[in-house]
mmCIF file of C-alpha atoms and ligand atoms in Angstrom:
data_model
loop_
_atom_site.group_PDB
_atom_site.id
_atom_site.type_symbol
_atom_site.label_atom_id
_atom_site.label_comp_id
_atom_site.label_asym_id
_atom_site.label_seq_id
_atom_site.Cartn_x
_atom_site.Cartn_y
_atom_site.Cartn_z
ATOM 1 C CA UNK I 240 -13.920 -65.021 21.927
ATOM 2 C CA UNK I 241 -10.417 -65.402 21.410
ATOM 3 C CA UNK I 242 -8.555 -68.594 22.331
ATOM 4 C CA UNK I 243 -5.501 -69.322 24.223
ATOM 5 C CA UNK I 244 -2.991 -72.297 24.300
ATOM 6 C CA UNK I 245 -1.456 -72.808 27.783
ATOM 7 C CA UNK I 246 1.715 -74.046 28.364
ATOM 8 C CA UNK I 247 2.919 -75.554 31.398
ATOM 9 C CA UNK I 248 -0.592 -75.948 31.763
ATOM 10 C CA UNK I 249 -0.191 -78.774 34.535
ATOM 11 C CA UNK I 250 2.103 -76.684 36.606
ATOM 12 C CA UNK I 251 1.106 -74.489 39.494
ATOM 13 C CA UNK I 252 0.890 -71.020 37.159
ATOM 14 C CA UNK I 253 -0.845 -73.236 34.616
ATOM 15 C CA UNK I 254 -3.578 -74.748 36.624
ATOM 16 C CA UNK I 255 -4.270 -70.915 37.787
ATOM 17 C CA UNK I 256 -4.779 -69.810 34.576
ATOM 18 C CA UNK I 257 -6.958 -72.433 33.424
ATOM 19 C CA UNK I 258 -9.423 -71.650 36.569
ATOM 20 C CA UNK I 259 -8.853 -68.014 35.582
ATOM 21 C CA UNK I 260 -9.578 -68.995 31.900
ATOM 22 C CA UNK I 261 -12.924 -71.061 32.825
ATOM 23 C CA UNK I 262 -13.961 -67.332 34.876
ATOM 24 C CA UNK I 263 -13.731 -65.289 31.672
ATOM 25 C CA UNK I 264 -16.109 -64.303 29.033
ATOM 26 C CA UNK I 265 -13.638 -63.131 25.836
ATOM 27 C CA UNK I 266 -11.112 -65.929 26.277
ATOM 28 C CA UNK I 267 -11.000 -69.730 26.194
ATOM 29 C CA UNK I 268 -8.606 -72.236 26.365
ATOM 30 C CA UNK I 269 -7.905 -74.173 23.188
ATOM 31 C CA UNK I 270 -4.407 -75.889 23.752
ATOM 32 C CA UNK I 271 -2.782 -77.338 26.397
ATOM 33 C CA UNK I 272 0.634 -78.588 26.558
ATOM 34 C CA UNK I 273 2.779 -80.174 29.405
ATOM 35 C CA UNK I 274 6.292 -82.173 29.177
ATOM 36 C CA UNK I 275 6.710 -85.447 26.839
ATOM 37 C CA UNK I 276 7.085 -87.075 30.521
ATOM 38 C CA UNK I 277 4.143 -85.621 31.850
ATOM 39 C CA UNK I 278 1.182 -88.367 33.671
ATOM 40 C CA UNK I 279 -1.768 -86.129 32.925
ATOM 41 C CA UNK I 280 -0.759 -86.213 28.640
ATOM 42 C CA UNK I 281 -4.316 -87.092 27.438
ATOM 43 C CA UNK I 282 -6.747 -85.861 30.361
ATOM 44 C CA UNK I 283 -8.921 -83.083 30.567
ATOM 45 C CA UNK I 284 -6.730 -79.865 31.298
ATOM 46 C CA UNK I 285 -10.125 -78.516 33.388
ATOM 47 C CA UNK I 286 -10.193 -81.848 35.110
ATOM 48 C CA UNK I 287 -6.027 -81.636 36.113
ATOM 49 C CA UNK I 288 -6.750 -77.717 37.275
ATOM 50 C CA UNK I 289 -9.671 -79.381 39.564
ATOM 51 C CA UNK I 290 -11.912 -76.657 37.395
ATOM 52 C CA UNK I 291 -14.440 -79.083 36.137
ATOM 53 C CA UNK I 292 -13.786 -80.117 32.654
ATOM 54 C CA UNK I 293 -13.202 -78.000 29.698
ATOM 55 C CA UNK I 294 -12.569 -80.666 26.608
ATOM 56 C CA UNK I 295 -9.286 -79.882 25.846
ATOM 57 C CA UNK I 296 -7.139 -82.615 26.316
ATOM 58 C CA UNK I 297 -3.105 -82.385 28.095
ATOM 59 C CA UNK I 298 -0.869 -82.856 25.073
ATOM 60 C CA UNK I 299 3.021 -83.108 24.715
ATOM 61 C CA UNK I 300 2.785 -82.263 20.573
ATOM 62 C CA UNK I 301 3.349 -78.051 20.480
ATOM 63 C CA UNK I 302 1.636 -77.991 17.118
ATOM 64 C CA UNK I 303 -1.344 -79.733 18.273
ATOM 65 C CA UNK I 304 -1.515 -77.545 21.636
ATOM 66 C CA UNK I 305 -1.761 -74.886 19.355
ATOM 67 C CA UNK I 306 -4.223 -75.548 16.915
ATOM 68 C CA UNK I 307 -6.446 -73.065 16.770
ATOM 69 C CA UNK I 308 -4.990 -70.644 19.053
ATOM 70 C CA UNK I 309 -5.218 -66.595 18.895
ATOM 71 C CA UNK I 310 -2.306 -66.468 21.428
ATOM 72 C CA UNK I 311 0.193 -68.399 23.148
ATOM 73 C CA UNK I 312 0.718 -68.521 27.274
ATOM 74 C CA UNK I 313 3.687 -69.943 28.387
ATOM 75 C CA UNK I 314 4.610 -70.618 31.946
ATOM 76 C CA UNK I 315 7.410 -73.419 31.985
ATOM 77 C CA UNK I 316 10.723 -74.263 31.976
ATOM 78 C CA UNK I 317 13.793 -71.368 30.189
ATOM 79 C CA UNK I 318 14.859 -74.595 28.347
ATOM 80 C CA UNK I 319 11.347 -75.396 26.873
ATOM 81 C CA UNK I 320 10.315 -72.029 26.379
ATOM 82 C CA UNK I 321 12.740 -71.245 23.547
ATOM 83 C CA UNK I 322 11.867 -74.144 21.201
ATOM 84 C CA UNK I 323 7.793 -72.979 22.237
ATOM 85 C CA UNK I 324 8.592 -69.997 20.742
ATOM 86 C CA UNK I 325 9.856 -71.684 17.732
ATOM 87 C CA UNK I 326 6.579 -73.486 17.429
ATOM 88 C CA UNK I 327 4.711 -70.266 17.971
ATOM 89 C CA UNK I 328 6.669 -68.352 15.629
ATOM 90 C CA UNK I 329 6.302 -71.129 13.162
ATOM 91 C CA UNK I 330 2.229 -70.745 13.072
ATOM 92 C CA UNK I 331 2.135 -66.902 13.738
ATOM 93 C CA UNK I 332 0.847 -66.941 17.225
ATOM 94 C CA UNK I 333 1.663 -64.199 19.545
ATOM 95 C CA UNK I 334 3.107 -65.461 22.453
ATOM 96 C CA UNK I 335 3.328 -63.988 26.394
ATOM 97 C CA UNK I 336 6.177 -65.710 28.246
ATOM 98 C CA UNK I 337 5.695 -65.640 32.213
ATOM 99 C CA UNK I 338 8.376 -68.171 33.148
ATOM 100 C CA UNK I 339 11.308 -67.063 34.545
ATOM 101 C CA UNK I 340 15.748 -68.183 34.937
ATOM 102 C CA UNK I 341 16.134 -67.480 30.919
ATOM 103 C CA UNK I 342 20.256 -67.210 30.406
ATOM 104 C CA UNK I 343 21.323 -64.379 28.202
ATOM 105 C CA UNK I 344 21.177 -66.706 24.979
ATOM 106 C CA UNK I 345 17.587 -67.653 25.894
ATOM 107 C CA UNK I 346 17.018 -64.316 26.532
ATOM 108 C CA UNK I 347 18.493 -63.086 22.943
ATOM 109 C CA UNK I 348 16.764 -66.087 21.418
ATOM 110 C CA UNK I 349 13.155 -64.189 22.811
ATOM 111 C CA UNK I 350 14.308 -60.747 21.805
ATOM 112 C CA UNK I 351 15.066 -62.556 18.038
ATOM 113 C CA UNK I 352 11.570 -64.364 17.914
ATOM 114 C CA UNK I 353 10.285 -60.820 18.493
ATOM 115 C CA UNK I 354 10.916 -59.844 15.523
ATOM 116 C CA UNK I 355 8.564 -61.930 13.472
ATOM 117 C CA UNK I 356 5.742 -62.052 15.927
ATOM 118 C CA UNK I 357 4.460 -59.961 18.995
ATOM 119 C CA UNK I 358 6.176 -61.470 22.283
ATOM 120 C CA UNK I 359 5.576 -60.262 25.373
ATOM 121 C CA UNK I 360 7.853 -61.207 28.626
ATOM 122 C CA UNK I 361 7.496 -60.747 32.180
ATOM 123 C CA UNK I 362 9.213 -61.523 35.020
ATOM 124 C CA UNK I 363 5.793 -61.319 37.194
ATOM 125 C CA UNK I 364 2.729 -60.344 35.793
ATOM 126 C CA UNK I 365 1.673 -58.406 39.054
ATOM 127 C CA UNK I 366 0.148 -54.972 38.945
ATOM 128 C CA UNK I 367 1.974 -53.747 42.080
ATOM 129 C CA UNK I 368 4.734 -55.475 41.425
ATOM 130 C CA UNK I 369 4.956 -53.660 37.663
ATOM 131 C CA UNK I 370 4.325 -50.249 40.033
ATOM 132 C CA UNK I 371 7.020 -51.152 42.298
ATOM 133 C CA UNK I 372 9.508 -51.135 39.571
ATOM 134 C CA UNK I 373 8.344 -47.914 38.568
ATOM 135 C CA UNK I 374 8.543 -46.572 42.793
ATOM 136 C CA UNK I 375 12.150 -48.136 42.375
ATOM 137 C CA UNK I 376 13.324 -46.560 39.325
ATOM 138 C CA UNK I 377 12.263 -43.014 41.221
ATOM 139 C CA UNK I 378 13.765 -44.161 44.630
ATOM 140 C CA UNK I 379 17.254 -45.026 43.782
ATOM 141 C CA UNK I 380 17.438 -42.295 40.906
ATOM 142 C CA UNK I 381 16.719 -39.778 43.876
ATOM 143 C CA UNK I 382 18.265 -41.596 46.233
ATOM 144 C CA UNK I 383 21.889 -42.203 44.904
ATOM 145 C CA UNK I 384 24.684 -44.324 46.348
ATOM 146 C CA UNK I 385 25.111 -42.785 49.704
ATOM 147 C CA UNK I 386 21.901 -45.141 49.982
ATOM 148 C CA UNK I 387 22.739 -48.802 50.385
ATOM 149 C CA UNK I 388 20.497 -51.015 47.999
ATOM 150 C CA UNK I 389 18.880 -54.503 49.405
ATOM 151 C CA UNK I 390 16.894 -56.821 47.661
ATOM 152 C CA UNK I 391 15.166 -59.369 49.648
ATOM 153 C CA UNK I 392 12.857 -62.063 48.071
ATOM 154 C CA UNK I 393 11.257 -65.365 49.240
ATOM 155 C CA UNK I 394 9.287 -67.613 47.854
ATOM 156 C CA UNK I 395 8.219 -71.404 47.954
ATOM 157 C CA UNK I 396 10.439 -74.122 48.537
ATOM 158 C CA UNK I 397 9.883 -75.779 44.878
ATOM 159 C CA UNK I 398 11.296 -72.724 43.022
ATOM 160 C CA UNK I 399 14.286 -74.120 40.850
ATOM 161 C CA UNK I 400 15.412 -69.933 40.262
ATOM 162 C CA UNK I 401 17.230 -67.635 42.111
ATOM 163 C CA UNK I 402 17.357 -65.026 43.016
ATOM 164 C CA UNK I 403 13.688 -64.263 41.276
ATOM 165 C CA UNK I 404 13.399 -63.066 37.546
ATOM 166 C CA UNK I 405 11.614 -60.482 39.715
ATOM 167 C CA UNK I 406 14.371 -59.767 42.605
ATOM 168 C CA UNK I 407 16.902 -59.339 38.856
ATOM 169 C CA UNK I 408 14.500 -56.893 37.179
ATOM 170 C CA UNK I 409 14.264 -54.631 40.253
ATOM 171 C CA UNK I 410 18.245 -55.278 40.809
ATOM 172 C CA UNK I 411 18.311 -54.401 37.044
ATOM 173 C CA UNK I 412 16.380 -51.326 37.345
ATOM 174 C CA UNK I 413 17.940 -49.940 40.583
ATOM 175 C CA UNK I 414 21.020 -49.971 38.777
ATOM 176 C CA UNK I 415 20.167 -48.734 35.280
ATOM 177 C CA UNK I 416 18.398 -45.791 37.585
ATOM 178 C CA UNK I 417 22.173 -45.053 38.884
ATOM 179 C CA UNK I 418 23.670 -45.234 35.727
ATOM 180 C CA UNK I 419 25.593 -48.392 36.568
ATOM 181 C CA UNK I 420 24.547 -52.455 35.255
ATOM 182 C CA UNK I 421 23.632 -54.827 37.609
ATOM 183 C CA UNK I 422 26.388 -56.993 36.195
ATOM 184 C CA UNK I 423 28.655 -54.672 38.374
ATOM 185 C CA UNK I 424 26.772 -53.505 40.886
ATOM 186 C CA UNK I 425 25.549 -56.934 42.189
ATOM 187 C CA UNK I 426 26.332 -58.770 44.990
ATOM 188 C CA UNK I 427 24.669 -62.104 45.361
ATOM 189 C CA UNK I 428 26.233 -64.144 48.114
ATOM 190 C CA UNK I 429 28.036 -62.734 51.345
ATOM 191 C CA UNK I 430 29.714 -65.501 53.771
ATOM 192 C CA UNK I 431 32.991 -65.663 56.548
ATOM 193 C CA UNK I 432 35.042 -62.107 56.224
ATOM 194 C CA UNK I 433 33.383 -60.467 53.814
ATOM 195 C CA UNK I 434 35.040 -57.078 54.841
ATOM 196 C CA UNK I 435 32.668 -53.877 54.701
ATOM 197 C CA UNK I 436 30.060 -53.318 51.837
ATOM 198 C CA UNK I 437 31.343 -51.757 48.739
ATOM 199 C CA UNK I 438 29.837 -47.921 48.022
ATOM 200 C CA UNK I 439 26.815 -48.589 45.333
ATOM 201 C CA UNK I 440 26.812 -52.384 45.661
ATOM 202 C CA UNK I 441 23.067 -53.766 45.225
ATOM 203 C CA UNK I 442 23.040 -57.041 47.761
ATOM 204 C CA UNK I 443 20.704 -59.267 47.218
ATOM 205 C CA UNK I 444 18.665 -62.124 49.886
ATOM 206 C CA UNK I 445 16.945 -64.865 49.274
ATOM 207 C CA UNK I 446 14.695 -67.085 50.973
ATOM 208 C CA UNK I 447 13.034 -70.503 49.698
ATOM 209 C CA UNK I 448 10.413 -72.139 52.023
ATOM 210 C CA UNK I 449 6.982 -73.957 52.354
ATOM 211 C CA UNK I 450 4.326 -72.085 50.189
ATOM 212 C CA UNK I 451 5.219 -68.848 49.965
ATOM 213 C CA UNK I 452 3.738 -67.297 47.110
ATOM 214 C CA UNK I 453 6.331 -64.789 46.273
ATOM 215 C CA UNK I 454 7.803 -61.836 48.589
ATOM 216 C CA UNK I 455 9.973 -58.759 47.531
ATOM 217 C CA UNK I 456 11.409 -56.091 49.417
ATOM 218 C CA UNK I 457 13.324 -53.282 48.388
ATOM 219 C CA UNK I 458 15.569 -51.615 50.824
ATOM 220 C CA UNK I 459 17.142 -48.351 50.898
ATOM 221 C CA UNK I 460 19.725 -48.000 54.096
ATOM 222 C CA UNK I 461 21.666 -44.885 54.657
ATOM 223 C CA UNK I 462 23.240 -43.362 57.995
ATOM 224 C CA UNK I 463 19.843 -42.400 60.190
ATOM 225 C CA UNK I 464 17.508 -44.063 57.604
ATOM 226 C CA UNK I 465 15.739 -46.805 56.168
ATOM 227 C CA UNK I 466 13.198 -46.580 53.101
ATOM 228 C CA UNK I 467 11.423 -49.753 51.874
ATOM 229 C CA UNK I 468 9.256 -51.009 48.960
ATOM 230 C CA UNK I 469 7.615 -54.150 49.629
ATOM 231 C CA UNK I 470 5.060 -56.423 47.697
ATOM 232 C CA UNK I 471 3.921 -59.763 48.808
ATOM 233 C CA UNK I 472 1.582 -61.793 46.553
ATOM 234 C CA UNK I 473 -0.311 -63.858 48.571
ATOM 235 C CA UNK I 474 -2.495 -65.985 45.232
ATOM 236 C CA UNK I 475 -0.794 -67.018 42.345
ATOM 237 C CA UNK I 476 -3.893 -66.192 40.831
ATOM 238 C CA UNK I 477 -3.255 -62.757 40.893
ATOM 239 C CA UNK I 478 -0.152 -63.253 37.950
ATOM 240 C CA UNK I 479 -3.025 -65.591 35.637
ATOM 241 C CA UNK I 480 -4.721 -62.736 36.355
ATOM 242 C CA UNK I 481 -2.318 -60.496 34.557
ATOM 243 C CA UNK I 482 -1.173 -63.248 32.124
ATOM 244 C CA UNK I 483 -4.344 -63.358 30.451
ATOM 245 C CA UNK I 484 -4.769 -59.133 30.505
ATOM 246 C CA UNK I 485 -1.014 -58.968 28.716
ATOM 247 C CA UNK I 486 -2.440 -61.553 26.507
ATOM 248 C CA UNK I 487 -5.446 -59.536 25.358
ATOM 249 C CA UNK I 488 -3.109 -56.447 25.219
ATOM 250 C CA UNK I 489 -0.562 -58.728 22.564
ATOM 251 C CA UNK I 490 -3.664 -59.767 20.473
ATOM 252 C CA UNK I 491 -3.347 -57.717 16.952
ATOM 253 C CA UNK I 492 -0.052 -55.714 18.079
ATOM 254 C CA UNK I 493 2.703 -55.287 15.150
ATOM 255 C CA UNK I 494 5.695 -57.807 16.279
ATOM 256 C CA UNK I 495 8.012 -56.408 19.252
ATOM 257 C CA UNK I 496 9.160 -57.536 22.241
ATOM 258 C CA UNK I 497 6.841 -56.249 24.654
ATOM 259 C CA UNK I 498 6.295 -55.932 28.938
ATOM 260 C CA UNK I 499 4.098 -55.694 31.537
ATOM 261 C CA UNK I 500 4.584 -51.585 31.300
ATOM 262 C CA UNK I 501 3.446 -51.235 27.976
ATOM 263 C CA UNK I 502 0.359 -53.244 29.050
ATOM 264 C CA UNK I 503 -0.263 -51.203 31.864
ATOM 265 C CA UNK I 504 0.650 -47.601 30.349
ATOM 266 C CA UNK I 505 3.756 -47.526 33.337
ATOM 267 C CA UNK I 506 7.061 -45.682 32.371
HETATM 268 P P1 LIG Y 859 5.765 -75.744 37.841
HETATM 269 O O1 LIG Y 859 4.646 -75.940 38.801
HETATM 270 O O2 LIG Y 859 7.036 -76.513 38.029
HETATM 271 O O3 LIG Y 859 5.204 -76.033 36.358
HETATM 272 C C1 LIG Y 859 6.022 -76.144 35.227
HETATM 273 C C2 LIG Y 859 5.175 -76.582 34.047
HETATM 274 O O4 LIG Y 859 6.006 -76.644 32.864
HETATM 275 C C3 LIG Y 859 4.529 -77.949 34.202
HETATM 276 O O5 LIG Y 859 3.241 -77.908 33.606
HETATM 277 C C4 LIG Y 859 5.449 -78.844 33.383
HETATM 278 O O6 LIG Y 859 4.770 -79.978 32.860
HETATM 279 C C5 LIG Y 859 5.802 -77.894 32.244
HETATM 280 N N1 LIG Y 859 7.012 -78.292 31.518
HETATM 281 C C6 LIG Y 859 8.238 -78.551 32.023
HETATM 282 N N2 LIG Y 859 9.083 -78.888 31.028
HETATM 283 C C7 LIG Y 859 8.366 -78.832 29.890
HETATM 284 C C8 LIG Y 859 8.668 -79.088 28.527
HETATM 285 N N3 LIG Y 859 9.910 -79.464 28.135
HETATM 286 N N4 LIG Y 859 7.692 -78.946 27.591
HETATM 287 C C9 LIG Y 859 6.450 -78.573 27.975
HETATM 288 N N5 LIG Y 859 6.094 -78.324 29.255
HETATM 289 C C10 LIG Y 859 7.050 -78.450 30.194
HETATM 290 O O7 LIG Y 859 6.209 -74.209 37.765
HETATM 291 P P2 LIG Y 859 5.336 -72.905 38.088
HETATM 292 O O8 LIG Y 859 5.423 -72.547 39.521
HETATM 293 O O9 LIG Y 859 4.013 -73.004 37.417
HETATM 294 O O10 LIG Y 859 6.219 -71.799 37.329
HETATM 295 C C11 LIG Y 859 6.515 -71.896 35.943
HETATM 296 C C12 LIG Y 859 7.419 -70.737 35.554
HETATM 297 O O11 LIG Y 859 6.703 -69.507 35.721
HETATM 298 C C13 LIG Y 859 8.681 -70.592 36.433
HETATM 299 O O12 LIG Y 859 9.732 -70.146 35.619
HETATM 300 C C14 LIG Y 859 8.289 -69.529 37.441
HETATM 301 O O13 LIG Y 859 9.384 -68.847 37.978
HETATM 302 C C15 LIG Y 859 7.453 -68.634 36.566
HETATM 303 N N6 LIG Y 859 6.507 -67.752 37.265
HETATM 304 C C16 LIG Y 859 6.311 -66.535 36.708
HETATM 305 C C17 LIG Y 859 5.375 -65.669 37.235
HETATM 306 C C18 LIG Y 859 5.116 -64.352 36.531
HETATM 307 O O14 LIG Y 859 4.271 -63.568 37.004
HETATM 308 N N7 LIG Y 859 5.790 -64.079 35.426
HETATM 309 C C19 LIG Y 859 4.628 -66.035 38.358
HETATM 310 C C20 LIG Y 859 4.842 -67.306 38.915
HETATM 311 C C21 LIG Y 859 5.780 -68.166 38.333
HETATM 312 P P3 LIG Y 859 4.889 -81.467 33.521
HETATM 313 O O15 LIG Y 859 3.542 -81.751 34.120
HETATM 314 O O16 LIG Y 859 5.155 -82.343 32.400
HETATM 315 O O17 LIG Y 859 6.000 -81.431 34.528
#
């Protein structure tokens, strides 16, 4: 049995993965940490998830949370998932990072952590989604610029990120597939006279409302054509799901900063 510290445990990706943690057999939860402002610091982290209790107890101290842990699960804020790292690098515990938003010193900051202790991040821990980027990759390499590129996502109206870490890393991939960066290529607002779409431009949409799990769409428009990816998660369950398989993936790797493709064997 190996055991896993959750944090962000009291969030909506952290009460899955408890539930999903109570349904295994080779892993257990053995920390669990939520925000020094947090009401549920001292309850039962079963009893928040509505799982029926577990005896671990909601805590706001990372080096209590992860007492005893194999491997670290972190699914929070970018701002607190930096200096979780740093409390997971401290003690030697691998560490797979689900949230999402990280800035490009956050994300260096991750890459640097990597290289003292197996880290593996994710955008969205999704099988198809980890198969659409591979479909994507192949579409707009074939494809080229005479197709138009749109990315379309939606998701539920308490996301504080957009577009999605998701919506960037297929944005990211479409245009490392053309040979161009997204940092270019992008185009993430249109409004009033926006004149006509620039040749190679990757637009992006997005959509925040009620529940919505999380919805991406891939479009490729030419004259006469359309060609479209699509995923649509419709349980959050489905990413503890993968969370927990990257995590028993990280367990005994070399340190390296790791993704969903190496888990799943995708190019
Ligand atoms: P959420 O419901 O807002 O939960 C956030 C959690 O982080 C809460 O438990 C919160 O604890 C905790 N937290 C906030 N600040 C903290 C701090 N300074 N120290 C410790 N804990 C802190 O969010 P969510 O929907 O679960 O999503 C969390 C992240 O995962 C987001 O970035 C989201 O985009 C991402 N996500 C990724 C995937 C994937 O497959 N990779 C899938 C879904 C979501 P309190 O109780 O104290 O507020």
């Amino acid at each position: 049995m190996a055991n896993v510290a959750v944090f962000g445990v009291t969030g909506r990706m952290g009460r899955c993965l408890v539930r999903a943690l109570r349904e295994s057999e080779d892993l257990a939860l053995s920390g669990a940490l939520a925000s020094a402002g947090s009401a549920t610091l001292g309850r039962d982290a079963g009893d928040v998830a509505e799982a029926g209790p577990v005896g671990v107890t909601v805590t706001a101290d990372r080096t209590r949370a992860l007492e005893g842990a194999d491997v670290l699960v972190d699914f929070t804020l970018p701002s607190a998932t930096v200096a979780n790292l740093g409390a997971a690098a401290a003690r030697g515990v691998p560490a797979v990072i689900g949230t999402t938003g990280l800035d490009a010193a956050q994300q260096e900051a991750v890459r640097a952590f990597s290289r003292q202790l197996p880290v593996l991040i994710a955008p969205n821990m999704s099988l198809g989604v980890n198969l659409m980027f591979s479909l994507v990759a192949r579409s707009a390499a074939a494809l080229g610029d005479a197709y138009d590129i749109e990315i379309l996502e939606a998701h539920h109206r308490n996301k504080v990120d957009a577009p999605s870490g998701t919506a960037l890393r297929l944005g990211e991939i479409a245009a490392g597939a053309r040979g161009v960066t997204l940092a270019d290529a992008g185009i993430h607002a249109r409004a009033g006279n926006t004149g006509p779409r620039p040749r190679g431009g990757i637009g992006f949409a997005v959509l925040r409302g009620g529940d919505i799990v999380g919805e991406h769409r891939v479009l490729f428009a030419a004259a006469g054509e359309t060609f479209e990816i699509a995923h649509r998660a419709t349980d959050r369950m489905t990413f503890a799901y993968g969370a927990l398989t990257a995590a028993r993936w990280l367990l005994g790797r070399p340190p390296g900063l790791y993704g969903m493709a190496d888990v799943l064997g995708l190019e």
